[in-house]
Each structure stands twice: as C-alpha cells, then as structure tokens.
Coordinates of C-alpha atoms in Angstrom, one line a residue:
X1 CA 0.0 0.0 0.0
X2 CA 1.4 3.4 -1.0
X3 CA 2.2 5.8 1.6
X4 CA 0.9 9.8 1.5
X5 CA 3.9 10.8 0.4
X6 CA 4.1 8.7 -2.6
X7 CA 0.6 9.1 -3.4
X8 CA 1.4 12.9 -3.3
X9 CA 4.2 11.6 -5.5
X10 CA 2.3 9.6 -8.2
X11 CA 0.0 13.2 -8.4
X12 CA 2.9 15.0 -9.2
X13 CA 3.9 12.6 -12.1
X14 CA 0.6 12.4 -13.3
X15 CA 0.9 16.5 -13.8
X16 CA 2.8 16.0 -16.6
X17 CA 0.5 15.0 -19.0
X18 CA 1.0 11.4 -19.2
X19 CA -0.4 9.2 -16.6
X20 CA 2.3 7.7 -13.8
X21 CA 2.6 4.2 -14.6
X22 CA 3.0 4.8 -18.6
X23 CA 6.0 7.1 -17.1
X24 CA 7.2 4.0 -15.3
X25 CA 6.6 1.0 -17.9
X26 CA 9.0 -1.0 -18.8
X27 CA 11.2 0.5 -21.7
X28 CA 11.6 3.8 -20.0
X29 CA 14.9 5.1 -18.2
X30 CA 14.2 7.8 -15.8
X31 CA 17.2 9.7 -14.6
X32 CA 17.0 11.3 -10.9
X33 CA 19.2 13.8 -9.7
X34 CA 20.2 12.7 -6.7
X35 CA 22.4 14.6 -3.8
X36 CA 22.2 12.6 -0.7
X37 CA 19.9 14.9 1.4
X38 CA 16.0 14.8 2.2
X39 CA 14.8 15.6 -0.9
X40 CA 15.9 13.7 -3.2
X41 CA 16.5 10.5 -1.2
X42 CA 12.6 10.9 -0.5
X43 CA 12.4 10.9 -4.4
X44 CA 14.9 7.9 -4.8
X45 CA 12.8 5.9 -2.2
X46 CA 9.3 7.2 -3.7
X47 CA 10.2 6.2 -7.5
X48 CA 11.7 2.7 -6.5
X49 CA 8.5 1.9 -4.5
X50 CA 6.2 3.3 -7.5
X51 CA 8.1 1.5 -10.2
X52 CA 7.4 -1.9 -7.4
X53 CA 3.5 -1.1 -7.4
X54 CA 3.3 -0.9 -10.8
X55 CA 5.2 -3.2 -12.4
X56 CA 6.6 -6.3 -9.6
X57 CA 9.0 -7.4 -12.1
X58 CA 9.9 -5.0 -14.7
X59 CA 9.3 -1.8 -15.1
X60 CA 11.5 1.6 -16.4
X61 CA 15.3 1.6 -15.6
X62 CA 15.6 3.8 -12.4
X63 CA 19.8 5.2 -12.4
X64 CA 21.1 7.9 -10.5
X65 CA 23.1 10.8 -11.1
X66 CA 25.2 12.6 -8.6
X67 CA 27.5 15.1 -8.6
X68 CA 30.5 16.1 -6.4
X69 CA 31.0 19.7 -7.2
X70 CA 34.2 19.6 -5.1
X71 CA 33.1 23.3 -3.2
X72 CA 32.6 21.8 0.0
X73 CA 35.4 20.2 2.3
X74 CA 36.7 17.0 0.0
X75 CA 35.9 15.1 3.0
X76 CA 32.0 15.8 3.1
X77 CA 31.5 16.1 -0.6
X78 CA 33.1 12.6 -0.8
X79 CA 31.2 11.2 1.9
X80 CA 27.9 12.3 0.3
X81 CA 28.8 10.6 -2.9
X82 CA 29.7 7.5 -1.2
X83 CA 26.1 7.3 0.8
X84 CA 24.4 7.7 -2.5
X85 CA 26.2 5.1 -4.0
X86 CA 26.1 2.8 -1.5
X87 CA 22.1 3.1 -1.4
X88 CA 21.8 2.6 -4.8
X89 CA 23.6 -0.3 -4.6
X90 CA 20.8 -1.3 -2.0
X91 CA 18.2 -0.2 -3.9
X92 CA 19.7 -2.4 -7.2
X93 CA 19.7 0.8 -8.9
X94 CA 22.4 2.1 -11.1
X95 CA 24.3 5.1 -10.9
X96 CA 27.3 7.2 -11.7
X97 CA 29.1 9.8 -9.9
X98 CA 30.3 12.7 -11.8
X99 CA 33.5 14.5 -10.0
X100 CA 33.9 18.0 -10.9
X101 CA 37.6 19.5 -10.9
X102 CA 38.7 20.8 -7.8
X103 CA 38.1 25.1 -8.7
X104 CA 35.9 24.1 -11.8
X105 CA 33.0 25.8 -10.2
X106 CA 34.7 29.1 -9.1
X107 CA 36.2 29.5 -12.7
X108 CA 33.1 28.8 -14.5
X109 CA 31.3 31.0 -11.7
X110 CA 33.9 34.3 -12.8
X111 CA 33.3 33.7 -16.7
X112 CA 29.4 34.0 -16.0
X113 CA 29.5 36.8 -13.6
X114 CA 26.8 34.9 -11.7
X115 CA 28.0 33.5 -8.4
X116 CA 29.1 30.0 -7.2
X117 CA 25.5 28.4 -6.7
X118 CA 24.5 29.5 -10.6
X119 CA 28.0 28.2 -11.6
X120 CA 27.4 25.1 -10.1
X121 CA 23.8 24.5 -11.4
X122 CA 24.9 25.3 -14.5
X123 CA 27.8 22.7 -15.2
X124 CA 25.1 20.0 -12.7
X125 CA 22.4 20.5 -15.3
X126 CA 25.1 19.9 -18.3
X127 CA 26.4 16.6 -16.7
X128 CA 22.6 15.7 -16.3
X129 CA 21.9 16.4 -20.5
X130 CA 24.9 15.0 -21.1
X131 CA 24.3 11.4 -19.6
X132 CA 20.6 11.5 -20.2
X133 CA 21.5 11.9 -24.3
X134 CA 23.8 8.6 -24.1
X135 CA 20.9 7.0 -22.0
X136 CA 18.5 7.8 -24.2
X137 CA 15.9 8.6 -21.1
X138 CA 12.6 9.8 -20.9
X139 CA 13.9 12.8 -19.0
X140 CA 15.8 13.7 -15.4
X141 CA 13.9 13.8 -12.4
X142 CA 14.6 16.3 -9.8
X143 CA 13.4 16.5 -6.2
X144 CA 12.7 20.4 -6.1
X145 CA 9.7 20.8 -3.6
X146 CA 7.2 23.2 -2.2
X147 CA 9.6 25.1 -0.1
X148 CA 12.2 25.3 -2.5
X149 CA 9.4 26.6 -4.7
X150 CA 8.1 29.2 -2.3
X151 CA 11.9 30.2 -1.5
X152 CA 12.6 31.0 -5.3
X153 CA 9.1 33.1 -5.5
X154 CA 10.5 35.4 -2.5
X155 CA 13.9 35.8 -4.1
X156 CA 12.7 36.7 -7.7
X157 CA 10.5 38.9 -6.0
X158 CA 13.1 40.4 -4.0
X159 CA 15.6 40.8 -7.4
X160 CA 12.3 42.3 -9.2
X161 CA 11.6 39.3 -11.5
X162 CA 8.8 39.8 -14.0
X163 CA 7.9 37.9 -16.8
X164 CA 7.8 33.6 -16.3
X165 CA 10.6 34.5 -14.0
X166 CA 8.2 35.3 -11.3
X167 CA 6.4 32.5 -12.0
X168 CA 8.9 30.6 -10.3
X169 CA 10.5 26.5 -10.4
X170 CA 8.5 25.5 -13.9
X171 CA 7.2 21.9 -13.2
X172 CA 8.8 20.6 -16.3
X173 CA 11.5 22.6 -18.6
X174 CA 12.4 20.1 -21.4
X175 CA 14.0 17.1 -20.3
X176 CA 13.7 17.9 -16.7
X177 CA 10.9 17.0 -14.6
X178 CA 10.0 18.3 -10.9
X179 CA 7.1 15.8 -9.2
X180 CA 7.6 17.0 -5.9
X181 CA 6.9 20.5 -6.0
X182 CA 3.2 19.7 -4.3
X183 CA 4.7 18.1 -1.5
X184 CA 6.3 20.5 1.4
X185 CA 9.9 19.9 3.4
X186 CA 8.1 18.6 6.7
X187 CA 6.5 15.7 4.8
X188 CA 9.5 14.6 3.2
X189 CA 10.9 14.4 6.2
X190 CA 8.1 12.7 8.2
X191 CA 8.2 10.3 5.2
X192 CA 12.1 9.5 5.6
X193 CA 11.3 9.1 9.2
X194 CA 8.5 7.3 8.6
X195 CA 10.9 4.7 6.8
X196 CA 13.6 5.2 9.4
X197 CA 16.1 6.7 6.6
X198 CA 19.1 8.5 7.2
X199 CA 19.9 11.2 4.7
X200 CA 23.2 13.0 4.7
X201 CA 23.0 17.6 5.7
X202 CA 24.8 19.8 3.3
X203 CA 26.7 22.3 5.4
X204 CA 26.7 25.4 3.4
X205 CA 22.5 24.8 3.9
X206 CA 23.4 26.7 7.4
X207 CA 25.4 29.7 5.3
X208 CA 23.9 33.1 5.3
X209 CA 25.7 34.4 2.8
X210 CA 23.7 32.8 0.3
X211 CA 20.4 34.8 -0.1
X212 CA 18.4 31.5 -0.5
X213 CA 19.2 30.5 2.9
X214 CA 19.3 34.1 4.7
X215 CA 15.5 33.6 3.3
X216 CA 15.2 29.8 4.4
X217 CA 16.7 30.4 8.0
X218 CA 15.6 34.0 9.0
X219 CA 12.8 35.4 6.6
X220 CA 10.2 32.2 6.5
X221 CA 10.5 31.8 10.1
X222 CA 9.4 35.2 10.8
X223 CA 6.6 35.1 7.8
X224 CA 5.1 31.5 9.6
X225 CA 5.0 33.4 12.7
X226 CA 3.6 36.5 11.9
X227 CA 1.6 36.0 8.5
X228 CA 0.0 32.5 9.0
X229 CA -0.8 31.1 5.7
X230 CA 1.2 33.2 3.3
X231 CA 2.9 30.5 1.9
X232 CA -0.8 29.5 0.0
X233 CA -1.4 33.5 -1.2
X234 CA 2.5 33.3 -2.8
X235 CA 1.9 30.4 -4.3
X236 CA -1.6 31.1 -6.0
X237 CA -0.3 34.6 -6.9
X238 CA 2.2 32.5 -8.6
X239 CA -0.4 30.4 -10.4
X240 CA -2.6 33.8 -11.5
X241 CA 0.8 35.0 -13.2
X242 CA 1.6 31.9 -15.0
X243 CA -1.8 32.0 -16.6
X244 CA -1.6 36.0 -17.3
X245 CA 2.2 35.4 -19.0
X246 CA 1.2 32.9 -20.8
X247 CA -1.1 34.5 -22.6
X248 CA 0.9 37.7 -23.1
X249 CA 3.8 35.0 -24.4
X250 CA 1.3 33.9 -27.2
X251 CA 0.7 37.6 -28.1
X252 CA 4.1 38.0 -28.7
X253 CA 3.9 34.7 -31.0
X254 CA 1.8 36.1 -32.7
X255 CA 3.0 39.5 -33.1
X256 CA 4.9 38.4 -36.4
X257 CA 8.3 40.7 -35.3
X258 CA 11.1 39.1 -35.2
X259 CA 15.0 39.9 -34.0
X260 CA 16.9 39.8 -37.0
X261 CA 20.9 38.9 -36.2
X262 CA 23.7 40.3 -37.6
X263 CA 27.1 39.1 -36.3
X264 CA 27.1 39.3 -32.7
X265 CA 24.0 41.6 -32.1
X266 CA 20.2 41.6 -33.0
X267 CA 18.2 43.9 -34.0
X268 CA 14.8 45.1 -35.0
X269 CA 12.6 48.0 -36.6
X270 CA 12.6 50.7 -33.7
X271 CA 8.9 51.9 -35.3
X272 CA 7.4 48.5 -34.9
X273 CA 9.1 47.7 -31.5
X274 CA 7.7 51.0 -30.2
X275 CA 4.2 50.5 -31.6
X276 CA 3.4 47.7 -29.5
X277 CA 2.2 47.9 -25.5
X278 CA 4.7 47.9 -22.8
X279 CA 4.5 44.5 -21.5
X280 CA 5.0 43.2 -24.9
X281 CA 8.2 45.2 -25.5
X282 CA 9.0 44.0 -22.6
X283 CA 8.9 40.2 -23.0
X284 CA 10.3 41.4 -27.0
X285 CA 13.3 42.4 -25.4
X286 CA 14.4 39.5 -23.0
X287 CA 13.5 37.3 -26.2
X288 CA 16.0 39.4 -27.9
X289 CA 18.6 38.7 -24.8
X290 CA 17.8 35.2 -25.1
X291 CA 18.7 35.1 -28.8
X292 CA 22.1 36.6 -27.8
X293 CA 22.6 34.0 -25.7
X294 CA 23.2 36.5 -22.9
X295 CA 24.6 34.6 -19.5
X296 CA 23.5 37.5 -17.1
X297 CA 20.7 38.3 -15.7
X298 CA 19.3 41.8 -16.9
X299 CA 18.6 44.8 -14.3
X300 CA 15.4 46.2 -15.2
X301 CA 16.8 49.2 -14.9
X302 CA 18.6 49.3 -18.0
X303 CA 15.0 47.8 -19.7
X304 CA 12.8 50.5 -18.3
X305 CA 13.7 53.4 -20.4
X306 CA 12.5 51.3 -23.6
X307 CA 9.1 50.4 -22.0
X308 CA 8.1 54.7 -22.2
X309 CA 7.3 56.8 -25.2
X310 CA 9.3 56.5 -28.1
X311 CA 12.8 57.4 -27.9
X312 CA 15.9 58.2 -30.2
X313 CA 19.5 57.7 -30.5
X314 CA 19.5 56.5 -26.8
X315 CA 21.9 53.4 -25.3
X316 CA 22.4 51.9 -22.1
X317 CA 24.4 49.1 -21.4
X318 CA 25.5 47.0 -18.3
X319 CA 25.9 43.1 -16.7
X320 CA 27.7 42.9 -20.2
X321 CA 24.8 43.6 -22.2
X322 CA 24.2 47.3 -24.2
X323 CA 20.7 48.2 -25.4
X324 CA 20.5 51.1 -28.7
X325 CA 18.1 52.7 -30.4
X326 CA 18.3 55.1 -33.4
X327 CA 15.7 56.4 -36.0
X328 CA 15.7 53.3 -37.4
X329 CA 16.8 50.5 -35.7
X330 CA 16.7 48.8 -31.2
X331 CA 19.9 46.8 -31.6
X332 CA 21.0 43.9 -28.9
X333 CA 24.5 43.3 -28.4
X334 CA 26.4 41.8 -25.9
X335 CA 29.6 44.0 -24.6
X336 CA 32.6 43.1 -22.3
X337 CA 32.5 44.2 -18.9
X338 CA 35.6 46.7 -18.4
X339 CA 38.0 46.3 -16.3
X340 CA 36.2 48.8 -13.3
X341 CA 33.5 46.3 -13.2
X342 CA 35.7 43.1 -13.3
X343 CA 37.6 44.6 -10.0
X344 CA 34.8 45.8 -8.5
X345 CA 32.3 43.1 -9.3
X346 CA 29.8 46.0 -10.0
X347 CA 28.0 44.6 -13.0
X348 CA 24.4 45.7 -12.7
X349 CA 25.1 49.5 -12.3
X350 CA 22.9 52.1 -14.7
X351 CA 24.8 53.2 -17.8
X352 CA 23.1 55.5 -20.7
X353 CA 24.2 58.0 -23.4
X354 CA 21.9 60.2 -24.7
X355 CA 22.6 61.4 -28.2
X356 CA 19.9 64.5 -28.7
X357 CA 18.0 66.9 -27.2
X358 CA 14.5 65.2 -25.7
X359 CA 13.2 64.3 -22.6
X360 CA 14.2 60.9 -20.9
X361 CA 13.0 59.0 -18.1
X362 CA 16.6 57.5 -16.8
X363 CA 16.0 55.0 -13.9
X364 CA 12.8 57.7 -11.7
X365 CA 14.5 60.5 -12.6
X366 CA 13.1 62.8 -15.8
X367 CA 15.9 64.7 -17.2
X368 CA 15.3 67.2 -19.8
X369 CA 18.0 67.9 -22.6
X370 CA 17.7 71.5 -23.9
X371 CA 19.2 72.7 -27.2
X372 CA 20.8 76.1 -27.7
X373 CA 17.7 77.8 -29.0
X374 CA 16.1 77.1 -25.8
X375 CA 18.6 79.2 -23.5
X376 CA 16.9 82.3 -23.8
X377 CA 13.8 80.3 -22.4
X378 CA 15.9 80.7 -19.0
X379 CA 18.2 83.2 -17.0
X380 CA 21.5 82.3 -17.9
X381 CA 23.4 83.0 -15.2
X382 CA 21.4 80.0 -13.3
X383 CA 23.0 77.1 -15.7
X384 CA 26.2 75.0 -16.8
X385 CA 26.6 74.0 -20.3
X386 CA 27.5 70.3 -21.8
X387 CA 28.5 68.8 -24.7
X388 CA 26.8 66.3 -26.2
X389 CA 26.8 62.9 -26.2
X390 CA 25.8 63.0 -22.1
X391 CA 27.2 59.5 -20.4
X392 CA 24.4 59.3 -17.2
X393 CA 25.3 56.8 -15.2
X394 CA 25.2 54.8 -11.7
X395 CA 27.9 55.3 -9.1
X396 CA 31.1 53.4 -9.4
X397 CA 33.8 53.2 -6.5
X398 CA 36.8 55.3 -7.1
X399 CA 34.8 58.2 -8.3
X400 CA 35.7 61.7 -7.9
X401 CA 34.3 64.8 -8.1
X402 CA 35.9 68.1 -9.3
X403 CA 34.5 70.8 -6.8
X404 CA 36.0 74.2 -6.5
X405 CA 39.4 72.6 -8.8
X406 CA 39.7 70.3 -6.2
X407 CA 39.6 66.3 -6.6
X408 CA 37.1 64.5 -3.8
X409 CA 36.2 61.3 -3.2
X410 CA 32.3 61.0 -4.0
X411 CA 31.5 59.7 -0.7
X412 CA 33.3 62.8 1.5
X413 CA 30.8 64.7 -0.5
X414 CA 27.9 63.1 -0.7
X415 CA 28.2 63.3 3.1
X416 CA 28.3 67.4 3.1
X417 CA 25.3 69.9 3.7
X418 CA 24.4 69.7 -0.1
X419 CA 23.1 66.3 -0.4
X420 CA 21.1 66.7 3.1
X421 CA 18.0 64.6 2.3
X422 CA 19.0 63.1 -0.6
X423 CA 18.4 59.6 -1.4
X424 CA 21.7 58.3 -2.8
X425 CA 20.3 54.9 -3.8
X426 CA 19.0 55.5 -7.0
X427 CA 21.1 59.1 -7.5
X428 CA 22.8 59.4 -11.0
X429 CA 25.6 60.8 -12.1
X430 CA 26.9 63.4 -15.5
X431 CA 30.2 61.7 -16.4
X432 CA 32.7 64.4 -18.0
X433 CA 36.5 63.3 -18.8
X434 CA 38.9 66.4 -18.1
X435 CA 41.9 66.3 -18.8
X436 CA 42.1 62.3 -19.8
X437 CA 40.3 61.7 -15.7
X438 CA 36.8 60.8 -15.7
X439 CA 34.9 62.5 -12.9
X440 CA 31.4 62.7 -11.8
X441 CA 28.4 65.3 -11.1
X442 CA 25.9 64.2 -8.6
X443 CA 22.2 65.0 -10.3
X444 CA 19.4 66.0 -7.6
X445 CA 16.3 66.9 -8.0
X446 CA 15.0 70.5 -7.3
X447 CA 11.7 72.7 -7.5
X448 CA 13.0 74.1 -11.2
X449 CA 14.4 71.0 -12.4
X450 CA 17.4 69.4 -11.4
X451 CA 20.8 70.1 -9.7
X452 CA 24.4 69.4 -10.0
X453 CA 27.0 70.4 -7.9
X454 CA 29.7 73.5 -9.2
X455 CA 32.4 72.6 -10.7
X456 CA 34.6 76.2 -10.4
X457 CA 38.3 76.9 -10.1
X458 CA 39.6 78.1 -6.8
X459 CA 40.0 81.7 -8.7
X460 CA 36.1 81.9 -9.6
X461 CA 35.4 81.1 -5.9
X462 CA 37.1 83.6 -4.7
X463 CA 34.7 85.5 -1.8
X464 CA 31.9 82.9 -3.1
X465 CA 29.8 80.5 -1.3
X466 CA 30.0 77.1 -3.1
X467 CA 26.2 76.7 -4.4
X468 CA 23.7 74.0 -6.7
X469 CA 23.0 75.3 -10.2
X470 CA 20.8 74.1 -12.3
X471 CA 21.3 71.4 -14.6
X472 CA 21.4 72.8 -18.4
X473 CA 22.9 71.2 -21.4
X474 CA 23.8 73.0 -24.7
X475 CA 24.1 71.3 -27.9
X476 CA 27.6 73.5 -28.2

C-alpha cells in the first residue's frame, strides 16, 4: 500500500501529461538527480516503491546521477557521494558519480559573472543532458519541492523578477521533470522518518551568505509566525501570473516581429518595436537577450527606459549587455565588462548616453535635454553648459568629483550639507573626462528642475559660497 507521500508523489507525475505508470513502464529510463539529502532520497525511495506497485517485475530503468562539485570540504563532498552510491547499490539501482575538478566551479562562476550556486547548477544541469542523451531517457527527475518553490518566488521577488521569472520553479523545462513540488519539506521528512532513513546535511545549507538561505533560515520563520498562511497567497499569486504570462507570451507569437541577427547583435525595426504595449516590448526584449545567448541576468533598470514613449539615439548598457536605439533600428549586443567592473564586481550599475536633445526617463529621474535655442527660455546665469553625447550613469567606486578645482572622493561629498535629504540609492551621475580623468556630477532633483554640484576653479570662488545650479545642457 502506497504511503501519502508517494501518493502525493504519483499526483505529481501524473501533472505531466502522461499518466504515472505509462512514465514507469517497462522500456523507459528515468534519470534522478540525486544529492544525498531529504529531498531527493525521498524521491529515490518514492520512484523505487512506484516502479514496485506498478510493475513487480519489470518496469522503467531507475539510475542515479550525482555530482560532487568539489566546493565543500573533499571530506564531506566525498562522503555524500559515497552514501548515494552505496544506497543505490541497495536499492539495485544504477548510478554514476560525476567529480567535478577541484576550482571548476569558481572558474566557470567568474566567466558568467553569476555567483558559485549558478556556476554550479549550471555545469550540474550539463552533466545531467549530457548522460541523459547517451541514456537515451525519458527525461531527469529532480526532487525540487514546495519550499524550495516558495523560497525561489520570494527571491525573484526580491531581485524584481517579471515575466515567467516570477512565475517561479516550472514543473517541467524540457528534459527535466519536478514531481515533488506539491509536497512541502516537513512531509518529506516525516516520510524518511516514517521509513527510518538516514539522509546526509549539506553544510553550506546553514550559510547566510547565500540569499536562499538568509530567506530559508531567517525570513520564513518570521513570515510563519507572523503572517500564518502566506505560503498558499505566494503560491496562488504564482499560479494567477503563469496564466496571465502565458497568454501575453502567445501575443508575442503572434506578433509576427522578429530579431533579425547580424554578427554578434540583434536587432529590429525601432517603429514596430515601439508601436506595441509595454509589457509586450517587454517580454520582446528579453526574447532578444535570449537570442544573444546573454549569460547575465538583466537589471530592469537598464530595460525601463524602452518600455516609455518612443525614444531616439538613446543606449544603455550593463551586466555585459548594451541596449541602442536610433531612428531606425533597437539593436542587442552583448559587450565586455571593463576592467572597473571586473575589480569591483559592479556589474548591474545604470549606464546610458543620450545622443539628442529630448526628454528621458533615466531610472525615476526625468531629465530634460535642452538645445541652444532654448537658453533664452531661461536666466543664464542660473546654468552650466554640456556637450553632447551626455554618459548618465550609476555610481562606481573610485569616483571623484571636481569641486572648487579640487579632486574629492564622492563619498566625502555626498556626506556634506548639499546632499542633506537626498536619497543616494538611485542618484545618477553626469560623467565628463577632463583632462584624460573621468569624474562625476551628482544629479538632484530640485523645485526648477534638477541640480548638480559646481564645478569652479579656486579663482572663480574667490569670496563665493559654493552653491547647486541648475542642470542645463547646450548642444555647443
């Protein structure tokens, strides 16, 4: 007689589309991702006891896959390896153990830009294709559950996911498969115990330098205490936005506008782009970033300029990706990071250059670009002129500000009387280059418009107070 957790188990295979014991017939191979803790030990012991109801004495191959990253202590990593293989050799069950190279994972993890855990995902989840091609299997089954699922919704969240992103864990993405995302942590657990199965603890599960478990250990306790049954509202908000993407996803199908690629960029007809709603330019554009076979993930800052009114001969770039538009043409590329944000591992900062006069909505600040004929429209002695092309951009460290013909450090000023009040968060910055050193000018908003600091020789400051002006730029 099947217990509740495999019951819940068999549900979550029939979910799929094809009912659980055609899944498990004989001719089959079913891969599981297997790690040695809870979860997936539950699914080992769930799948073997299925495949037993089903079919006594045949039935789909069950093998195992794990992986030894080689991140952790070689002492525990090793271990874990050895208790899934010696369970599988229990279970009759075959299995390999793939080994990682010892620093594999951090070098992949500084060519992506995207942290150990995606590092490591990503070269677990090409061992997994890899295998399940010379197998030949029906697909690679992995033991992702309700927590995990409600611990990726708060992190997307928190990152300001949109799109299927904020959807969260998909229940099937090609050839992998996730049957256990209807059953929660506590009953995997009650089900081990239930068995009287050991399961091995990963270690870095307790580190809280990893968002995933600062949320896990600190945030869900607090949320079960003080918002009792959140968990359900997240995860049918969840289920509402699948159903609303989905349908703006087959909009976009049907759209009939395509990226057109050229070399290492793509690119389409700025009128058409710009003639369609917001939320469909929106899912246009990480098409297009998918088509570029981008690695990082892209801020939304550097997407929201291009989800406003039509705009011209306007770029932004960052996280190694630049965004253009002209009179003709939105063009995709991918860029490499400089060496600023290599040392500084600041790769998701706000970067834009603005080509013409126009008004633009950079990040929540409007900035308007004036042209020489408009200067009479204003008392002259109340701005500073520019030159265009403007670079507007995010703070970098090691800026510096020329104030009064002296170099500061942006932080020693930020900290003065001017910036009282201000919220530096989302403050941008005018770069100008003088004299081959790139410095910065702090924009703030103001009752006329917006404000920048002075730059002035010591000379022209001479019996002065140092004051704000307001922000003007001349097409010189």
């Amino acid at each position: 007689m099947l217990k509740d957790f495999e019951k819940k188990l068999a549900e979550g295979f029939d979910s799929f589309g094809e009912s659980c014991n055609k899944i498990f017939a004989t001719g089959n191979t079913l891969l599981l991702g297997v790690s040695g803790g809870a979860d997936s030990i539950a699914l080992l012991q769930g799948c073997v006891r299925l495949k037993e109801e089903f079919f006594s004495n045949a039935g789909a191959e069950i093998f195992v896959i794990t992986v030894n990253h080689n991140i952790r202590p070689q002492k525990e990593s090793q271990a874990d390896a050895d208790f899934v293989s010696n369970l599988c050799k229990k279970l009759n069950v075959g299995y390999q153990v793939v080994h990682l190279l010892p620093g594999q994972v951090v070098k992949v993890a500084e060519q992506r830009g995207r942290g150990i855990e995606e590092a490591a995902r990503f070269l677990r989840y090409n061992a997994f294709e890899k295998i399940a091609k010379e197998k030949g299997a029906y697909g690679v089954f992995l033991a992702h559950n309700r927590n995990d699922q409600l611990e990726t919704l708060l992190m997307r969240f928190f990152q300001g996911s949109s799109g299927m992103a904020a959807c969260g864990i998909k229940s099937q993405r090609d050839i992998f498969f996730r049957p256990m995302l209807n059953i929660s942590r506590t009953e995997i657990e009650s089900y081990l115990l239930e068995l009287n199965h050991d399961f091995r603890k990963d270690s870095t599960n307790m580190d809280n330098s990893y968002l995933r478990n600062r949320i896990r250990n600190k945030l869900v306790p607090v949320l079960n205490e003080v918002l009792p049954g959140w968990d359900k509202a997240i995860i049918s908000g969840a289920e509402k936005t699948h159903y609303d993407n989905e349908l703006l996803e087959s909009m976009v199908q049907n759209l009939n506008l395509e990226w057109q690629k050229k070399d290492e960029c793509v690119f389409m007809d700025s009128s058409s782009f710009f003639s369609k709603k917001a939320a469909l330019r929106l899912r246009l554009l990480y098409k297009g970033f998918s088509e570029i076979d981008s690695p990082n993930r892209v801020p939304y800052s550097l997407i929201k300029p291009f989800l406003k009114e039509k705009i011209s001969f306007f770029s932004v770039q960052g996280n190694g990706i630049k965004i253009e538009c002209n009179e003709k043409k939105i063009i995709i590329s991918k860029v490499e990071k400089n060496k600023k944000e290599e040392a500084t591992n600041i790769n998701s900062g706000f970067f834009a250059i603005i080509h013409k006069t126009g008004s633009y909505k950079l990040l929540d600040t409007q900035i308007q670009v004036y042209s020489q004929k408009e200067r009479d429209c204003f008392q002259k002695e109340e701005f500073l002129a520019f030159e265009l092309p403007l670079v507007i951009r995010s703070l970098l460290p090691g800026d510096k500000i020329l104030q009064n013909g002296m170099k500061k450090d942006v932080a020693q000023v930020l900290s003065s009387k001017n910036f009282v009040n201000i919220n530096k968060d989302n403050l941008l910055f005018l770069e100008r280059i003088i004299q081959d050193e790139v410095f910065v000018i702090p924009l703030i908003h103001s009752a006329k418009g917006f404000l920048l600091l002075k730059e002035a020789s010591k000379k022209e400051m001479q019996g002065k107070v140092p004051t704000n002006y307001v922000l003007f730029f001349e097409n010189l």
